[in-house]
Structure formats: C-alpha cells, structure tokens
C-alpha cells in the first residue's frame, strides 16, 4: 500500500537516497529543502527544522497535498566539529537544535496524525558517533545519542498504537559530510572499519526502507547500525 513519507533533508545525501527508495516503491514522498532544487519525483517543502512555525507549515502543506505523514524519516543534520575546549556555545547549541530538537519537533507534529490513524513509522538517523563518541564531536555525538532516548521514549508512549520509533546509526558514508574529512582522518577510519570501506548512501536507505515496512511492525525502540562493524559493542 503506498504511504505518505516525509524525509527531512531529503534533497541531498543520505536523505535523498532514502527519499528515492520510497518513491521507487510507489510511495508519495515529501522532502524538506532550504531553497535548493528538489529532484524530480519528490514533493519539496521549504522548511528549516529549527523553526517550529516552518515545521508546522510544512506538515500542513504535505497533509493538504499528499495526505497525513505516515512514515517520518528524521534525517536532517549538521556538524560543527571542534575539540571541547574550543567549542563555542553557538557550535554546541546549533547542532543540538538541528539534530535533536528539530527531530523531536517533527516527531511531535507527525505523531498527531499517526495517533489518529493508529499507524506510523518514525525513523531517526543517528550516527555511530552517538553510541561510541568521537573526539571533536561532543555536540554532534550528544545530539545523536539523544535521538536514541527520544525514539525509545516515543516507543514507550506510542507503541501500543501501532507506531514504531527506531534509530538507524550509520558509520562512514560517502556524502558531502564525509567529503570534508581530511585524507589522514579518512585513512585512519578505514583502518578501524572491519568492513574495510565507507558505505554508499543506498545501504543506509535499505535499512530505513526495512524499518518502515509492514514486515518490521514488531521492531521498535531498536538501534540498527549500518557501519561495517565500526561501532560494534556500543
Ligand atoms: N555522511 C555520513 O557518513 C553520516 C554518518 C552518520 C550519520 N549521518 C547522518 O545522516 C544524516 C544525513 O547526512 P548526510 O551525510 O546526507 O548530510 P549532508 O549531505 O550534509 O545533508 C544534510 C541534509 O540536512 C539538511 N539540513 C541541515 N540542517 C537543516 C535544517 N536546519 N533544516 C532542514 N534541513 C536541514 C540539509 O539541507 P540543505 O541542503 O538545505 O543544507 C541536507 O539536506 C545526518 O543526520 C547525519 O548526521 C551521516
């Protein structure tokens, strides 16, 4: 059955691969963007997830055009890496505000209609850094760890209504975000990944697609790593 899906930050990177996967299987797919072009086949809504009014308006627009959001993929995220002693208040709060508060805001808005429908899927894109920590990422790792508590609390609140909330924790994926890494850091990470390579965005999209499927209805509050074994044990 086709579903209405919203992928935040679905205009590029991992989010785009996720959005395209849903679109390919016949779902009605909306993606947020902040002014960039939206790839064909996807319904673009302009939305900065740090602004509650824009989130509310984006959901109103999607509901009017595509119907209530049945699958939410909270994917939009940023980094602002630097060591703890050098990190500014702004670097900390902007990352928390986007990655954690933005995801919470979207989940809260989506939950209204999911509760009414007694069906919903929420998938939060976290990171291996949120589970094992990473030097230079106290802000980012804290925001991504927060998504685990968020998803598990939603699971406890809404689980009996056929709404699942899961976390996907990617490791190193080939995107604009990792293209910024210095070569020496890339080489070091490659040495630490049992799988011996970075992943392609489609490999994350496949995990998200599964968690959104009817077959995954009894999987909730879970953290699914897609990391080539990088975060094992965390
Ligand atoms: N790449 C990796 O190796 C990796 C690993 C683990 C986890 N992740 C996570 O996976 C997710 C996607 O990562 P990516 O590598 O695809 O990142 P990316 O290529 O940098 O894309 C980030 C996306 O988030 C959107 N975004 C950022 N701030 C936003 C805001 N305030 N409101 C709305 N949208 C906003 C961006 O929109 P604009 O185009 O408007 O900027 C863009 O679509 C992120 O949550 C990231 O933390 C990535």
mmCIF file of N, CA and C and ligand atoms in Angstrom, residues 8-15 32-36 47-50 74-79 98-99 125-128 140 144 169-178 201, ligand 1:
data_model
loop_
_atom_site.group_PDB
_atom_site.id
_atom_site.type_symbol
_atom_site.label_atom_id
_atom_site.label_comp_id
_atom_site.label_asym_id
_atom_site.label_seq_id
_atom_site.Cartn_x
_atom_site.Cartn_y
_atom_site.Cartn_z
ATOM 1 N N UNK A 8 13.168 14.482 6.156
ATOM 2 C CA UNK A 8 13.780 15.803 6.352
ATOM 3 C C UNK A 8 15.198 15.753 5.777
ATOM 4 N N UNK A 9 15.608 16.847 5.148
ATOM 5 C CA UNK A 9 16.916 16.857 4.490
ATOM 6 C C UNK A 9 16.981 15.838 3.363
ATOM 7 N N UNK A 10 15.844 15.622 2.720
ATOM 8 C CA UNK A 10 15.787 14.613 1.649
ATOM 9 C C UNK A 10 16.164 15.165 0.287
ATOM 10 N N UNK A 11 16.692 16.377 0.260
ATOM 11 C CA UNK A 11 17.071 16.979 -1.027
ATOM 12 C C UNK A 11 18.458 16.551 -1.486
ATOM 13 N N UNK A 12 19.263 15.957 -0.575
ATOM 14 C CA UNK A 12 20.611 15.526 -0.983
ATOM 15 C C UNK A 12 21.149 14.481 0.003
ATOM 16 N N UNK A 13 22.282 13.904 -0.349
ATOM 17 C CA UNK A 13 22.986 12.987 0.544
ATOM 18 C C UNK A 13 22.173 11.744 0.884
ATOM 19 N N UNK A 14 22.313 11.306 2.127
ATOM 20 C CA UNK A 14 21.635 10.091 2.581
ATOM 21 C C UNK A 14 20.121 10.261 2.474
ATOM 22 N N UNK A 15 19.631 11.444 2.834
ATOM 23 C CA UNK A 15 18.188 11.692 2.796
ATOM 24 C C UNK A 15 17.621 11.523 1.402
ATOM 25 N N UNK A 32 12.102 17.916 2.777
ATOM 26 C CA UNK A 32 12.324 19.321 3.106
ATOM 27 C C UNK A 32 13.545 19.807 2.344
ATOM 28 N N UNK A 33 13.542 21.107 2.044
ATOM 29 C CA UNK A 33 14.731 21.733 1.475
ATOM 30 C C UNK A 33 14.764 23.159 1.991
ATOM 31 N N UNK A 34 15.934 23.787 1.873
ATOM 32 C CA UNK A 34 16.064 25.174 2.327
ATOM 33 C C UNK A 34 16.443 26.069 1.161
ATOM 34 N N UNK A 35 15.757 25.857 0.037
ATOM 35 C CA UNK A 35 15.996 26.732 -1.101
ATOM 36 C C UNK A 35 16.670 26.050 -2.278
ATOM 37 N N UNK A 36 17.169 24.835 -2.068
ATOM 38 C CA UNK A 36 17.826 24.145 -3.183
ATOM 39 C C UNK A 36 16.768 23.536 -4.104
ATOM 40 N N UNK A 47 11.561 24.181 4.339
ATOM 41 C CA UNK A 47 11.442 24.089 5.800
ATOM 42 C C UNK A 47 12.813 24.037 6.454
ATOM 43 N N UNK A 48 13.002 24.938 7.400
ATOM 44 C CA UNK A 48 14.169 24.848 8.279
ATOM 45 C C UNK A 48 13.654 24.230 9.574
ATOM 46 N N UNK A 49 14.160 23.069 9.935
ATOM 47 C CA UNK A 49 13.570 22.331 11.068
ATOM 48 C C UNK A 49 13.893 22.961 12.423
ATOM 49 N N UNK A 50 14.725 24.002 12.438
ATOM 50 C CA UNK A 50 14.957 24.695 13.709
ATOM 51 C C UNK A 50 13.847 25.708 14.018
ATOM 52 N N UNK A 74 13.518 11.276 10.132
ATOM 53 C CA UNK A 74 14.178 12.480 10.648
ATOM 54 C C UNK A 74 15.662 12.345 10.351
ATOM 55 N N UNK A 75 16.043 12.906 9.218
ATOM 56 C CA UNK A 75 17.396 12.705 8.688
ATOM 57 C C UNK A 75 18.243 13.973 8.717
ATOM 58 N N UNK A 76 17.610 15.150 8.643
ATOM 59 C CA UNK A 76 18.380 16.397 8.523
ATOM 60 C C UNK A 76 19.349 16.525 9.687
ATOM 61 N N UNK A 77 20.572 16.890 9.372
ATOM 62 C CA UNK A 77 21.557 17.032 10.444
ATOM 63 C C UNK A 77 22.757 17.830 9.990
ATOM 64 N N UNK A 78 23.459 18.375 10.965
ATOM 65 C CA UNK A 78 24.665 19.162 10.682
ATOM 66 C C UNK A 78 25.784 18.750 11.637
ATOM 67 N N UNK A 79 26.992 19.145 11.273
ATOM 68 C CA UNK A 79 28.127 19.011 12.184
ATOM 69 C C UNK A 79 28.747 20.398 12.385
ATOM 70 N N UNK A 98 19.414 21.591 15.701
ATOM 71 C CA UNK A 98 19.052 20.966 14.422
ATOM 72 C C UNK A 98 18.839 19.463 14.596
ATOM 73 N N UNK A 99 19.867 18.781 15.094
ATOM 74 C CA UNK A 99 19.856 17.312 15.059
ATOM 75 C C UNK A 99 18.864 16.701 16.048
ATOM 76 N N UNK A 125 17.713 9.254 12.061
ATOM 77 C CA UNK A 125 19.057 8.964 11.567
ATOM 78 C C UNK A 125 20.076 9.518 12.570
ATOM 79 N N UNK A 126 20.649 8.604 13.315
ATOM 80 C CA UNK A 126 21.646 8.952 14.322
ATOM 81 C C UNK A 126 23.028 8.804 13.705
ATOM 82 N N UNK A 127 23.961 8.247 14.456
ATOM 83 C CA UNK A 127 25.332 8.068 13.950
ATOM 84 C C UNK A 127 26.084 7.148 14.899
ATOM 85 N N UNK A 128 27.062 6.459 14.361
ATOM 86 C CA UNK A 128 27.954 5.668 15.207
ATOM 87 C C UNK A 128 28.574 6.552 16.295
ATOM 88 N N UNK A 140 27.862 16.975 18.374
ATOM 89 C CA UNK A 140 27.214 16.050 17.432
ATOM 90 C C UNK A 140 26.878 14.711 18.108
ATOM 91 N N UNK A 144 23.205 13.014 18.678
ATOM 92 C CA UNK A 144 22.851 11.723 18.072
ATOM 93 C C UNK A 144 22.518 10.678 19.128
ATOM 94 N N UNK A 169 21.835 3.963 12.812
ATOM 95 C CA UNK A 169 23.117 4.592 13.175
ATOM 96 C C UNK A 169 24.164 4.296 12.102
ATOM 97 N N UNK A 170 24.254 5.194 11.112
ATOM 98 C CA UNK A 170 25.261 4.974 10.068
ATOM 99 C C UNK A 170 26.677 5.194 10.597
ATOM 100 N N UNK A 171 27.589 4.487 9.970
ATOM 101 C CA UNK A 171 29.017 4.737 10.230
ATOM 102 C C UNK A 171 29.506 5.753 9.220
ATOM 103 N N UNK A 172 30.506 5.391 8.451
ATOM 104 C CA UNK A 172 31.086 6.331 7.494
ATOM 105 C C UNK A 172 30.448 6.102 6.123
ATOM 106 N N UNK A 173 29.734 7.126 5.664
ATOM 107 C CA UNK A 173 29.005 7.019 4.404
ATOM 108 C C UNK A 173 29.569 8.064 3.435
ATOM 109 N N UNK A 174 29.672 7.708 2.171
ATOM 110 C CA UNK A 174 30.198 8.651 1.165
ATOM 111 C C UNK A 174 29.154 9.737 0.879
ATOM 112 N N UNK A 175 29.330 10.914 1.488
ATOM 113 C CA UNK A 175 28.437 12.069 1.242
ATOM 114 C C UNK A 175 29.255 13.353 1.361
ATOM 115 N N UNK A 176 28.567 14.498 1.151
ATOM 116 C CA UNK A 176 29.234 15.797 1.320
ATOM 117 C C UNK A 176 29.832 15.924 2.724
ATOM 118 N N UNK A 177 29.105 15.343 3.723
ATOM 119 C CA UNK A 177 29.537 15.484 5.116
ATOM 120 C C UNK A 177 30.902 14.834 5.335
ATOM 121 N N UNK A 178 31.094 13.635 4.764
ATOM 122 C CA UNK A 178 32.371 12.940 4.973
ATOM 123 C C UNK A 178 33.427 13.398 3.964
ATOM 124 N N UNK A 201 25.264 5.555 0.066
ATOM 125 C CA UNK A 201 24.015 6.045 0.675
ATOM 126 C C UNK A 201 22.868 5.030 0.553
HETATM 127 N N1 LIG B 1 27.617 11.003 5.960
HETATM 128 C C1 LIG B 1 27.890 10.184 6.965
HETATM 129 O O1 LIG B 1 28.905 9.463 6.941
HETATM 130 C C2 LIG B 1 26.968 10.100 8.135
HETATM 131 C C3 LIG B 1 27.287 9.205 9.134
HETATM 132 C C4 LIG B 1 26.439 9.077 10.221
HETATM 133 C C5 LIG B 1 25.294 9.827 10.300
HETATM 134 N N2 LIG B 1 24.988 10.701 9.315
HETATM 135 C C6 LIG B 1 23.752 11.467 9.456
HETATM 136 O O2 LIG B 1 22.934 11.250 8.330
HETATM 137 C C7 LIG B 1 22.151 12.413 8.078
HETATM 138 C C8 LIG B 1 22.360 12.857 6.638
HETATM 139 O O3 LIG B 1 23.745 13.075 6.457
HETATM 140 P P1 LIG B 1 24.391 13.451 5.041
HETATM 141 O O4 LIG B 1 25.789 12.960 5.091
HETATM 142 O O5 LIG B 1 23.482 13.072 3.951
HETATM 143 O O6 LIG B 1 24.450 15.040 5.221
HETATM 144 P P2 LIG B 1 24.532 16.194 4.157
HETATM 145 O O7 LIG B 1 24.901 15.652 2.810
HETATM 146 O O8 LIG B 1 25.382 17.235 4.786
HETATM 147 O O9 LIG B 1 22.994 16.689 4.099
HETATM 148 C C9 LIG B 1 22.395 17.210 5.267
HETATM 149 C C10 LIG B 1 20.940 17.446 4.986
HETATM 150 O O10 LIG B 1 20.335 18.012 6.156
HETATM 151 C C11 LIG B 1 19.649 19.192 5.770
HETATM 152 N N3 LIG B 1 19.597 20.153 6.872
HETATM 153 C C12 LIG B 1 20.607 20.585 7.652
HETATM 154 N N4 LIG B 1 20.157 21.493 8.545
HETATM 155 C C13 LIG B 1 18.830 21.641 8.303
HETATM 156 C C14 LIG B 1 17.798 22.433 8.876
HETATM 157 N N5 LIG B 1 18.026 23.285 9.883
HETATM 158 N N6 LIG B 1 16.542 22.320 8.378
HETATM 159 C C15 LIG B 1 16.265 21.479 7.359
HETATM 160 N N7 LIG B 1 17.204 20.710 6.772
HETATM 161 C C16 LIG B 1 18.465 20.789 7.233
HETATM 162 C C17 LIG B 1 20.436 19.725 4.601
HETATM 163 O O11 LIG B 1 19.656 20.647 3.874
HETATM 164 P P3 LIG B 1 20.332 21.779 2.934
HETATM 165 O O12 LIG B 1 20.581 21.122 1.596
HETATM 166 O O13 LIG B 1 19.308 22.837 2.886
HETATM 167 O O14 LIG B 1 21.598 22.194 3.615
HETATM 168 C C18 LIG B 1 20.722 18.430 3.850
HETATM 169 O O15 LIG B 1 19.598 18.032 3.114
HETATM 170 C C19 LIG B 1 22.592 13.468 9.103
HETATM 171 O O16 LIG B 1 21.701 13.473 10.183
HETATM 172 C C20 LIG B 1 23.955 12.963 9.530
HETATM 173 O O17 LIG B 1 24.273 13.395 10.828
HETATM 174 C C21 LIG B 1 25.808 10.860 8.228
#
